[in-house]
Short mmCIF file of C-alpha atoms in Angstrom, two decimals:
data_model
loop_
_atom_site.label_atom_id
_atom_site.label_comp_id
_atom_site.label_asym_id
_atom_site.label_seq_id
_atom_site.Cartn_x
_atom_site.Cartn_y
_atom_site.Cartn_z
CA GLY D 1 35.19 -4.28 -3.27
CA GLU D 2 32.27 -2.01 -1.76
CA ASP D 3 30.68 -1.45 -4.83
CA VAL D 4 30.29 -5.23 -5.57
CA LYS D 5 26.38 -6.07 -5.08
CA PRO D 6 25.25 -9.39 -4.29
CA PHE D 7 22.88 -9.47 -7.41
CA THR D 8 23.40 -7.91 -10.95
CA PRO D 9 20.75 -5.23 -11.87
CA GLU D 10 19.56 -8.19 -14.49
CA LYS D 11 19.17 -10.72 -11.84
CA THR D 12 17.46 -8.44 -9.38
CA LYS D 13 14.95 -7.16 -11.68
CA GLU D 14 14.36 -10.96 -12.50
CA ILE D 15 13.77 -11.68 -8.96
CA VAL D 16 11.50 -8.35 -8.29
CA MET D 17 9.42 -9.15 -11.39
CA SER D 18 9.03 -12.83 -10.98
CA LEU D 19 8.79 -13.23 -7.11
CA GLN D 20 5.22 -13.45 -5.61
CA GLN D 21 6.13 -13.56 -1.92
CA PRO D 22 7.49 -10.49 -0.01
CA ALA D 23 11.46 -10.49 0.76
CA VAL D 24 13.92 -8.32 1.83
CA PHE D 25 17.14 -7.49 0.09
CA CYS D 26 20.34 -6.94 1.86
CA ASN D 27 23.54 -5.28 1.16
CA MET D 28 22.30 -3.78 -2.20
CA VAL D 29 22.77 0.09 -1.57
CA GLY D 30 25.63 0.52 0.79
CA ASP D 31 27.11 3.09 -1.68
CA TRP D 32 23.64 5.29 -2.40
CA PRO D 33 23.99 8.39 -0.99
CA ALA D 34 20.48 8.45 0.17
CA LEU D 35 21.34 6.13 3.23
CA HIS D 36 22.41 9.50 4.54
CA TRP D 37 19.04 10.87 4.27
CA ASN D 38 18.15 10.74 7.98
CA ALA D 39 15.92 13.33 9.25
CA LYS D 40 18.30 15.74 10.28
CA TYR D 41 20.05 15.67 7.22
CA LEU D 42 16.85 16.43 5.24
CA SER D 43 15.94 19.37 7.52
CA GLU D 44 19.10 20.89 6.53
CA VAL D 45 18.34 20.26 3.01
CA LEU D 46 14.80 21.61 2.92
CA ASP D 47 16.11 24.81 5.04
CA GLY D 48 12.98 25.83 6.59
CA LYS D 49 10.55 24.28 3.88
CA THR D 50 7.44 23.17 5.49
CA ILE D 51 5.70 20.16 4.64
CA GLN D 52 2.34 18.57 5.68
CA PHE D 53 2.40 15.86 8.72
CA ARG D 54 -0.63 13.62 9.28
CA LEU D 55 -1.32 13.28 12.93
CA GLY D 56 -3.17 10.36 14.52
CA LEU D 57 -3.86 9.06 18.20
CA ARG D 58 -1.42 6.57 19.77
CA ARG D 59 -4.25 5.02 21.23
CA VAL D 60 -4.92 1.74 19.78
CA ASP D 61 -8.76 1.55 18.69
CA LEU D 62 -10.68 -1.42 17.04
CA VAL D 63 -11.34 0.63 14.14
CA PRO D 64 -8.43 1.87 11.87
CA GLN D 65 -7.24 5.53 11.63
CA PHE D 66 -8.03 6.38 8.23
CA GLU D 67 -6.78 9.53 6.71
CA THR D 68 -10.26 11.21 6.88
CA LYS D 69 -10.02 10.76 10.77
CA CYS D 70 -6.56 12.47 11.27
CA SER D 71 -5.55 15.96 11.85
CA TYR D 72 -3.26 17.81 9.65
CA VAL D 73 -0.35 20.63 9.96
CA GLU D 74 2.29 22.27 8.04
CA ALA D 75 5.57 22.20 9.95
CA THR D 76 9.46 22.37 9.15
CA LEU D 77 11.28 18.91 9.79
CA GLU D 78 13.16 21.06 12.24
CA GLU D 79 9.89 21.61 14.21
CA PHE D 80 9.19 18.01 13.89
CA LEU D 81 12.26 16.94 15.21
CA ALA D 82 12.18 19.21 18.18
CA TRP D 83 8.30 17.82 18.84
CA SER D 84 9.40 14.11 18.35
CA CYS D 85 12.13 15.00 21.20
CA GLY D 86 9.97 16.60 23.47
CA GLN D 87 11.46 19.86 23.71
CA PRO D 88 10.10 22.83 25.36
CA SER D 89 10.17 24.81 22.08
CA CYS D 90 7.02 22.91 21.28
CA LEU D 91 4.87 24.75 23.49
CA SER D 92 4.09 27.11 20.44
CA GLY D 93 4.04 26.61 16.87
CA PRO D 94 2.27 23.88 14.89
CA PHE D 95 2.75 21.12 16.78
CA SER D 96 1.40 22.68 19.97
CA CYS D 97 -1.94 21.06 20.13
CA TYR D 98 -0.64 17.55 19.90
CA GLU D 99 1.10 16.11 23.05
CA TYR D 100 3.80 13.88 21.98
CA SER D 101 2.77 11.20 24.28
CA LYS D 102 -0.62 10.81 22.83
CA TYR D 103 0.27 11.72 19.32
CA TRP D 104 2.11 10.15 16.29
CA ALA D 105 3.03 12.23 13.33
CA TYR D 106 3.78 11.30 9.58
CA ALA D 107 4.88 13.14 6.70
CA ASP D 108 3.89 10.57 4.21
CA TYR D 109 3.55 10.22 0.18
CA LYS D 110 6.04 13.25 -0.06
CA TYR D 111 7.25 12.94 -3.78
CA VAL D 112 10.93 13.63 -3.81
CA ALA D 113 10.58 15.70 -7.29
CA ARG D 114 8.19 18.08 -5.41
CA ILE D 115 9.65 18.81 -2.18
CA PHE D 116 13.49 18.87 -4.04
CA GLU D 117 12.15 20.69 -7.10
CA ASP D 118 14.75 23.37 -6.65
CA LYS D 119 17.57 20.67 -5.92
CA PRO D 120 17.22 18.20 -8.76
CA GLU D 121 20.67 17.11 -8.32
CA ILE D 122 19.83 15.19 -5.08
CA PHE D 123 17.27 12.95 -7.18
CA GLN D 124 20.90 10.90 -8.05
CA ASP D 125 21.07 9.76 -4.38
CA ILE D 126 18.57 7.33 -5.05
CA ARG D 127 19.68 4.48 -7.48
CA TRP D 128 17.15 2.06 -8.59
CA SER D 129 19.23 1.21 -11.68
CA ASP D 130 20.87 -1.36 -9.02
CA PHE D 131 17.86 -3.23 -9.09
CA GLY D 132 17.42 -3.49 -12.78
CA PHE D 133 15.69 -0.15 -13.68
CA PRO D 134 17.73 2.47 -15.66
CA GLY D 135 16.89 5.89 -15.36
CA ARG D 136 14.90 5.63 -12.16
CA SER D 137 15.86 7.48 -9.44
CA GLY D 138 14.35 9.91 -6.80
CA ARG D 139 12.63 11.45 -9.51
CA GLU D 140 10.36 8.46 -9.34
CA SER D 141 10.65 8.02 -5.64
CA THR D 142 8.40 8.96 -2.50
CA LEU D 143 9.74 10.00 1.07
CA TRP D 144 8.26 8.71 4.22
CA ILE D 145 9.21 10.75 7.42
CA GLY D 146 7.52 9.33 10.72
CA SER D 147 7.50 9.62 14.54
CA GLU D 148 6.93 6.19 16.79
CA GLY D 149 3.39 4.65 16.35
CA ALA D 150 3.12 6.50 12.88
CA ASN D 151 1.23 4.08 10.84
CA THR D 152 -0.38 3.17 7.25
CA PRO D 153 -3.83 1.57 7.72
CA CYS D 154 -3.67 -1.86 6.12
CA HIS D 155 -4.64 -1.52 2.45
CA LEU D 156 -3.64 -3.08 -1.04
CA ASP D 157 -2.14 -0.92 -4.04
CA SER D 158 -4.36 -1.55 -6.92
CA TYR D 159 -1.53 -1.63 -9.23
CA GLY D 160 2.16 -1.68 -9.11
CA CYS D 161 4.81 -3.77 -6.74
CA ASN D 162 6.75 -1.85 -4.39
CA LEU D 163 10.62 -1.30 -3.31
CA VAL D 164 10.77 0.11 0.13
CA LEU D 165 14.68 1.36 1.44
CA GLN D 166 14.66 1.76 5.04
CA VAL D 167 17.10 4.63 5.62
CA GLN D 168 16.11 5.73 9.34
CA GLY D 169 14.78 3.71 12.56
CA ARG D 170 12.67 0.72 11.90
CA LYS D 171 9.26 -0.10 10.54
CA ARG D 172 7.25 -3.01 11.17
CA TRP D 173 5.27 -4.46 8.13
CA HIS D 174 2.52 -6.76 8.38
CA LEU D 175 1.60 -8.29 4.84
CA PHE D 176 -1.08 -10.47 3.78
CA PRO D 177 -1.41 -12.36 0.80
CA PRO D 178 -3.99 -11.44 -2.00
CA GLY D 179 -5.71 -14.70 -1.19
CA ASP D 180 -6.50 -13.10 2.24
CA THR D 181 -8.63 -10.42 0.59
CA SER D 182 -11.86 -11.95 1.61
CA PHE D 183 -10.80 -12.12 5.16
CA LEU D 184 -9.82 -8.42 5.43
CA TYR D 185 -13.09 -7.10 4.68
CA PRO D 186 -12.26 -4.75 1.91
CA THR D 187 -13.84 -1.43 1.46
CA ARG D 188 -13.53 1.42 -0.83
CA ILE D 189 -14.58 4.02 1.82
CA PRO D 190 -12.72 6.09 2.12
CA TYR D 191 -12.23 6.21 -1.42
CA GLU D 192 -8.89 6.64 -2.87
CA GLU D 193 -8.32 5.81 -6.61
CA SER D 194 -5.45 3.32 -6.06
CA SER D 195 -5.88 1.72 -2.77
CA VAL D 196 -8.42 -0.79 -1.51
CA PHE D 197 -8.64 -0.44 2.35
CA SER D 198 -9.57 -2.93 5.17
CA LYS D 199 -12.06 -2.46 7.55
CA VAL D 200 -9.78 -4.27 10.25
CA ASN D 201 -7.54 -2.74 12.35
CA VAL D 202 -4.62 -5.50 12.18
CA ALA D 203 -2.89 -4.04 15.30
CA ASN D 204 -5.98 -4.66 17.35
CA PRO D 205 -8.80 -6.57 15.34
CA ASP D 206 -12.23 -6.78 16.44
CA LEU D 207 -12.84 -10.43 16.03
CA LYS D 208 -16.57 -10.08 17.00
CA ARG D 209 -17.26 -7.83 14.03
CA PHE D 210 -14.73 -8.92 11.84
CA PRO D 211 -14.50 -13.08 12.62
CA GLU D 212 -13.13 -13.99 9.18
CA PHE D 213 -9.75 -12.34 10.31
CA ARG D 214 -8.58 -15.49 11.88
CA ASN D 215 -8.26 -16.91 8.71
CA THR D 216 -5.39 -14.69 7.39
CA THR D 217 -1.99 -15.59 7.12
CA ALA D 218 0.07 -12.50 8.59
CA HIS D 219 3.91 -12.34 7.34
CA VAL D 220 5.55 -9.95 9.71
CA VAL D 221 8.86 -8.03 9.16
CA THR D 222 11.02 -5.62 10.72
CA LEU D 223 12.80 -3.61 7.92
CA SER D 224 15.93 -2.10 9.26
CA PRO D 225 18.36 0.91 7.65
CA GLY D 226 20.01 -0.22 4.50
CA GLN D 227 17.37 -3.04 3.46
CA VAL D 228 14.70 -3.01 0.79
CA LEU D 229 11.63 -4.84 0.94
CA LEU D 230 9.98 -6.09 -2.12
CA VAL D 231 5.83 -5.83 -1.79
CA PRO D 232 4.53 -7.98 -4.34
CA ARG D 233 1.59 -6.95 -6.27
CA HIS D 234 -1.88 -6.76 -4.28
CA TRP D 235 -0.14 -7.75 -0.97
CA TRP D 236 -1.90 -6.37 1.82
CA HIS D 237 -0.06 -4.14 4.16
CA TYR D 238 -0.08 -2.47 7.36
CA VAL D 239 3.00 -0.45 8.29
CA GLU D 240 3.95 1.15 11.62
CA SER D 241 6.91 2.82 12.66
CA ILE D 242 8.49 1.45 16.01
CA ASP D 243 11.57 3.90 16.31
CA PRO D 244 11.49 7.71 17.27
CA VAL D 245 12.05 8.74 14.04
CA THR D 246 11.80 6.67 10.71
CA VAL D 247 12.55 7.65 7.33
CA SER D 248 12.27 5.75 4.36
CA ILE D 249 11.92 5.86 0.76
CA ASN D 250 10.17 3.65 -1.83
CA SER D 251 9.29 3.55 -5.65
CA TRP D 252 6.27 1.56 -7.22
CA ILE D 253 7.39 -0.55 -10.27
CA GLU D 254 4.73 -0.53 -13.09
CA LEU D 255 3.69 -3.76 -14.59
CA ASP D 256 2.84 -5.01 -17.80
CA SER D 257 -0.57 -6.41 -16.46
CA ASP D 258 -1.81 -2.88 -15.86
CA HIS D 259 -4.87 -2.47 -18.19
CA GLU D 260 -7.50 -4.75 -17.16
CA ALA D 261 -7.19 -3.25 -13.56
CA ARG D 262 -7.20 0.24 -14.94
CA VAL D 263 -10.77 -0.49 -16.16
CA GLU D 264 -11.58 -1.78 -12.51
CA GLU D 265 -10.71 1.35 -11.00
CA ALA D 266 -12.32 3.55 -13.57
CA ILE D 267 -15.62 1.46 -12.87
CA THR D 268 -15.18 1.94 -9.15
CA ARG D 269 -14.56 5.59 -9.38
CA MET D 270 -17.70 6.15 -11.51
CA LEU D 271 -19.89 4.01 -8.93
CA VAL D 272 -18.72 5.37 -5.65
CA CYS D 273 -18.65 8.90 -6.88
CA ALA D 274 -22.30 8.72 -8.35
CA ILE D 275 -23.57 7.06 -5.28
CA LYS D 276 -21.98 8.88 -2.38
CA SER D 277 -22.34 12.32 -4.38
CA ALA D 278 -26.48 11.34 -4.71
CA GLU D 279 -26.43 10.80 -0.73
CA ASN D 280 -28.46 13.37 1.59
CA PRO D 281 -25.77 16.01 2.61
CA SER D 282 -26.89 15.83 5.92
CA ASP D 283 -26.14 12.18 6.39
CA ALA D 284 -22.92 12.12 4.24
CA ASP D 285 -19.91 10.81 6.14
CA VAL D 286 -16.29 11.95 5.20
CA TRP D 287 -16.20 9.60 2.51
CA LEU D 288 -13.11 11.28 0.07
CA ASN D 289 -9.70 10.28 1.10
CA PRO D 290 -7.60 13.67 1.54
CA THR D 291 -5.47 12.31 -1.27
CA GLU D 292 -8.13 12.97 -3.71
CA VAL D 293 -8.73 16.34 -4.60
CA GLU D 294 -12.38 16.22 -5.40
CA ALA D 295 -15.29 14.18 -6.22
CA THR D 296 -15.38 14.04 -10.13
CA SER D 297 -18.33 14.70 -12.16
CA HIS D 298 -20.38 11.58 -13.93
CA GLU D 299 -19.16 13.11 -17.19
CA ILE D 300 -15.42 13.35 -16.47
CA ASN D 301 -15.50 9.80 -14.90
CA LEU D 302 -17.07 8.40 -18.06
CA GLN D 303 -14.55 9.64 -19.92
CA TYR D 304 -11.94 8.13 -17.82
CA LEU D 305 -13.96 4.83 -18.21
CA ASN D 306 -13.85 5.26 -21.94
CA LYS D 307 -9.92 6.09 -22.07
CA ALA D 308 -9.18 2.83 -19.77
CA VAL D 309 -11.07 0.62 -21.96
CA SER D 310 -9.75 1.93 -25.07
CA ALA D 311 -5.98 1.58 -23.72
CA TYR D 312 -6.92 -1.96 -22.89
CA PHE D 313 -7.41 -2.90 -26.39
CA GLU D 314 -4.54 -0.42 -27.82
CA CYS D 315 -1.90 -2.38 -25.72
CA PRO D 316 -0.53 -5.92 -25.71
CA LYS D 317 -2.75 -8.30 -23.90
CA ALA D 318 -0.80 -9.66 -20.47
CA SER D 319 -2.26 -12.77 -19.40
CA VAL D 320 -3.62 -12.08 -15.94
CA SER D 321 -2.43 -15.75 -14.99
CA GLU D 322 1.11 -15.23 -15.61
CA GLN D 323 3.71 -13.12 -13.56
CA ALA D 324 3.96 -9.55 -15.06
CA CYS D 325 7.09 -8.22 -16.44
CA SER D 326 7.87 -4.50 -17.11
CA SER D 327 8.22 -3.57 -20.50
CA SER D 328 7.92 0.29 -20.34
CA THR D 329 11.19 2.41 -20.45
CA GLY D 330 12.48 5.91 -20.15
CA ALA D 331 9.76 8.88 -19.84
CA GLU D 332 6.78 6.47 -20.15
CA GLN D 333 7.77 4.30 -17.22
CA ARG D 334 8.60 7.34 -14.97
CA THR D 335 5.71 9.01 -15.74
CA SER D 336 3.57 5.64 -14.54
CA ALA D 337 5.63 5.30 -11.68
CA SER D 338 4.87 8.95 -10.40
CA CYS D 339 1.03 8.18 -10.68
CA LYS D 340 0.57 6.13 -7.58
CA ARG D 341 -1.08 8.60 -5.62
CA LYS D 342 -2.14 12.57 -5.85
CA LYS D 343 -2.04 11.99 -9.71
CA ARG D 344 -3.58 15.60 -10.15
CA ASP D 345 -1.30 17.03 -7.52
CA ILE D 346 1.74 16.53 -9.44
CA GLY D 347 -0.07 17.09 -12.89
CA CYS D 348 -0.66 13.49 -14.25
CA GLU D 349 -3.51 12.90 -16.34
CA PRO D 350 -5.33 9.60 -15.67
CA GLU D 351 -4.36 8.20 -19.26
CA GLY D 352 -0.84 8.42 -18.17
CA CYS D 353 -1.81 6.17 -15.03
CA ARG D 354 -1.74 2.18 -15.60
CA LEU D 355 -3.21 -0.02 -13.03
CA LEU D 356 -2.48 -3.49 -12.17
CA THR D 357 -4.67 -6.38 -12.97
CA GLN D 358 -4.86 -9.74 -10.90
CA GLU D 359 -7.23 -12.14 -9.84
CA PHE D 360 -7.90 -11.87 -6.15
CA GLY D 361 -7.84 -15.51 -5.40
CA PHE D 362 -5.01 -17.15 -3.31
CA SER D 363 -1.94 -16.84 -5.29
CA THR D 364 0.43 -19.66 -5.35
CA PHE D 365 4.31 -19.57 -6.51
CA LYS D 366 5.02 -22.99 -8.02
CA ALA D 367 7.94 -24.90 -5.84
CA GLU D 368 9.92 -25.27 -8.85
CA GLU D 369 9.86 -21.50 -9.38
CA LEU D 370 10.82 -20.88 -6.01
CA GLN D 371 13.64 -22.89 -5.90
CA LYS D 372 15.08 -21.07 -8.61
CA ILE D 373 15.08 -17.71 -6.44
CA PRO D 374 18.51 -17.28 -4.84
CA PHE D 375 17.42 -16.91 -1.02
CA GLY D 376 20.43 -16.78 1.22
CA PRO D 377 21.72 -14.01 3.42
CA HIS D 378 21.52 -11.47 0.61
CA LEU D 379 17.76 -12.00 -0.15
CA ILE D 380 15.60 -13.16 3.05
CA GLN D 381 11.89 -14.49 2.85
CA VAL D 382 9.45 -13.01 4.65
CA LEU D 383 7.50 -16.11 5.98
CA PRO D 384 4.16 -17.05 7.51
CA GLN D 385 3.62 -16.53 11.40
CA SER D 386 3.09 -19.14 13.31
CA GLN D 387 -0.68 -19.68 14.57
CA GLU D 388 0.81 -19.82 18.01
CA THR D 389 2.46 -16.65 17.82
CA SER D 390 1.29 -12.93 18.71
CA SER D 391 -0.46 -11.72 15.67
CA MET D 392 1.63 -8.47 15.85
CA GLY D 393 4.96 -10.13 16.83
CA ALA D 394 7.69 -9.44 14.20
CA VAL D 395 10.14 -11.09 12.14
CA ALA D 396 13.45 -9.06 12.72
CA VAL D 397 15.93 -9.04 9.89
CA GLU D 398 19.66 -7.95 10.93
CA SER D 399 21.23 -5.34 8.28
CA ASP D 400 23.88 -8.06 7.08
CA GLY D 401 21.12 -10.79 6.75
CA ARG D 402 23.05 -13.28 9.20
CA ASP D 403 20.68 -12.95 12.19
CA LEU D 404 17.31 -14.03 10.97
CA LEU D 405 14.77 -14.28 13.73
CA ARG D 406 11.86 -15.88 12.07
CA GLU D 407 8.68 -17.22 13.59
CA ASN D 408 7.21 -20.98 12.89
CA GLU D 409 7.50 -21.10 9.11
CA GLY D 410 4.34 -22.99 8.47
CA GLY D 411 1.66 -21.62 10.41
CA HIS D 412 -1.65 -19.90 9.47
CA PHE D 413 -4.24 -17.94 11.79
CA GLY D 414 -6.92 -20.47 12.25
CA LYS D 415 -8.34 -22.51 9.29
CA SER D 416 -6.47 -23.19 6.31
CA HIS D 417 -7.04 -21.23 3.08
CA CYS D 418 -10.27 -21.73 1.30
CA THR D 419 -10.19 -22.38 -2.41
CA ARG D 420 -11.09 -19.57 -4.81
CA LYS D 421 -14.55 -20.86 -5.25
CA GLN D 422 -15.22 -20.63 -1.53
CA LEU D 423 -13.51 -17.09 -1.32
CA VAL D 424 -15.82 -15.73 -3.93
CA MET D 425 -18.73 -17.21 -1.69
CA SER D 426 -17.48 -15.83 1.93
CA ASN D 427 -17.47 -12.26 1.42
CA ASP D 428 -18.75 -9.27 3.50
CA CYS D 429 -22.16 -9.15 1.69
CA GLU D 430 -23.47 -11.79 3.80
CA THR D 431 -25.81 -11.53 6.84
CA PRO D 432 -23.36 -12.25 9.97
CA ALA D 433 -24.60 -15.35 12.18
CA HIS D 434 -25.44 -13.19 15.12
CA GLN D 435 -27.98 -10.98 13.14
CA MET D 436 -29.78 -14.36 11.99
CA ASN D 437 -32.77 -15.94 13.72
CA PRO D 438 -32.84 -19.73 14.73
CA ASP D 439 -34.52 -20.42 11.49
CA GLY D 440 -32.15 -18.92 9.35
CA SER D 441 -34.07 -15.93 8.52
CA PRO D 442 -32.65 -12.26 9.24
CA ASN D 443 -33.12 -10.93 12.40
CA ALA D 444 -35.72 -7.77 12.52
CA SER D 445 -33.69 -6.02 14.95
CA GLN D 446 -30.56 -5.70 12.76
CA ARG D 447 -29.35 -2.39 11.94
CA ALA D 448 -30.64 -0.72 8.78
CA LEU D 449 -28.40 -0.93 5.80
CA SER D 450 -26.40 2.15 4.93
CA THR D 451 -24.96 3.23 1.60
CA ASN D 452 -21.44 2.14 2.65
CA ASP D 453 -23.08 -1.23 3.25
CA LEU D 454 -24.04 -1.33 -0.15
CA LEU D 455 -21.00 0.14 -1.44
CA ASP D 456 -18.93 -2.72 0.37
CA CYS D 457 -20.71 -5.27 -1.57
CA LEU D 458 -21.34 -3.57 -5.03
CA LEU D 459 -17.33 -2.33 -4.97
CA ASN D 460 -16.12 -5.71 -3.75
CA PRO D 461 -12.96 -6.53 -5.62
CA HIS D 462 -14.45 -9.86 -6.78
CA VAL D 463 -17.66 -8.11 -8.12
CA ILE D 464 -15.81 -5.29 -9.82
CA SER D 465 -13.22 -7.72 -11.60
CA LEU D 466 -16.33 -9.47 -13.03
CA VAL D 467 -17.95 -6.17 -13.95
CA ALA D 468 -15.01 -5.10 -15.83
CA ARG D 469 -14.59 -8.25 -18.01
CA LEU D 470 -18.51 -8.25 -18.83
CA LEU D 471 -17.96 -4.64 -19.98
CA LEU D 472 -14.84 -5.58 -22.04
CA GLU D 473 -16.58 -8.41 -23.68
CA ARG D 474 -19.21 -5.99 -24.60
CA THR D 475 -16.71 -3.42 -25.99
CA ARG D 476 -15.07 -6.26 -27.76
CA VAL D 477 -18.21 -7.54 -29.57
#
């Protein structure tokens, strides 16, 4: 029958919580009413309610289009659809200053619980209980609506793993494993509590400035309607809409191994706010992401740090070397899930948000464990691309999972992966070769270091992880 799923909720949850590689679930959501949530339907449901759209330029630059560099408008979905179709009515209205051929628009991170707060019955259209999370529905989900070219800069989420349902149109996901962190030049500017951004525009990488990007291992998949992508914890991802209109729904799944990274994020917030706030205002850049309401004070950040440390010692310790599994249920689970971004905007206090911990070294999944995963037409691996293929080529997964177009399955970009020791030593803090004299001394003509240069080194995930462990050891004593 139509209601028969290829995996039971228990088996699906086991896969989600154990698999450390991205994969696509097929034929799991055929009976979800949310599959009818195309932009036209949502426009009718919202009935003239405005939402915020982020607008960026279609031209592909060598640097990422961070949210701090985008424009923002308030518009209805009806106005967005008219604009995306190039209708003359858009000569006036919120999109009138943005030519469709030059711009994309993205209504991203829209919490279903907020935009449909007067229609709570719609929450049941999303049934994450089929994935082994009873009670999780639209209330714990986020909606994304974009035009062709809309994208999210490459980043990793500090906590949780991610389930993403594609509803309308297609999106292309470029995923990189945690072990590629050093090759992706991590930065916390712009600052957002739960995201570590990459300084590389993976759609058009500047290899002269970021040569180590050649060593990344790209996993690329084109997600089609009716498919659900699993993004494991700490996997980097750059996402772009490739059809005229796209609609996606996601939910972040909290993990037991949250507590140490919550401390790491508290340390990061404290340092970035203190240092950037001390900068000469005339020299300051736009360092706070629009998702952060304000730069919190040192006193508040210190309270946040102490709460994070207390929570770490009060909760059962999950080994960072083991794959996490979820133990929170009910209201606690739903509260944690809703804290991915914009916590203060949705009334969630810092102590309700739990962050994910993981070594930033290369994460491997043992062959015997991988053999237990039921890959096939209903669960498809997102495999590494071949070195010979274009870095932006896609792995297309058809909706029934039968026609899988994969690139070479074993390839990497450039050199093979370094060991963890090599990764720790190879980071963005070192003086680039083109800034060195023949004798190895720094070139006097190199540019002056900025506050952000210092922060890129000081807030490097390896460094913050070490500081957090030292801090916890001091507290334990």
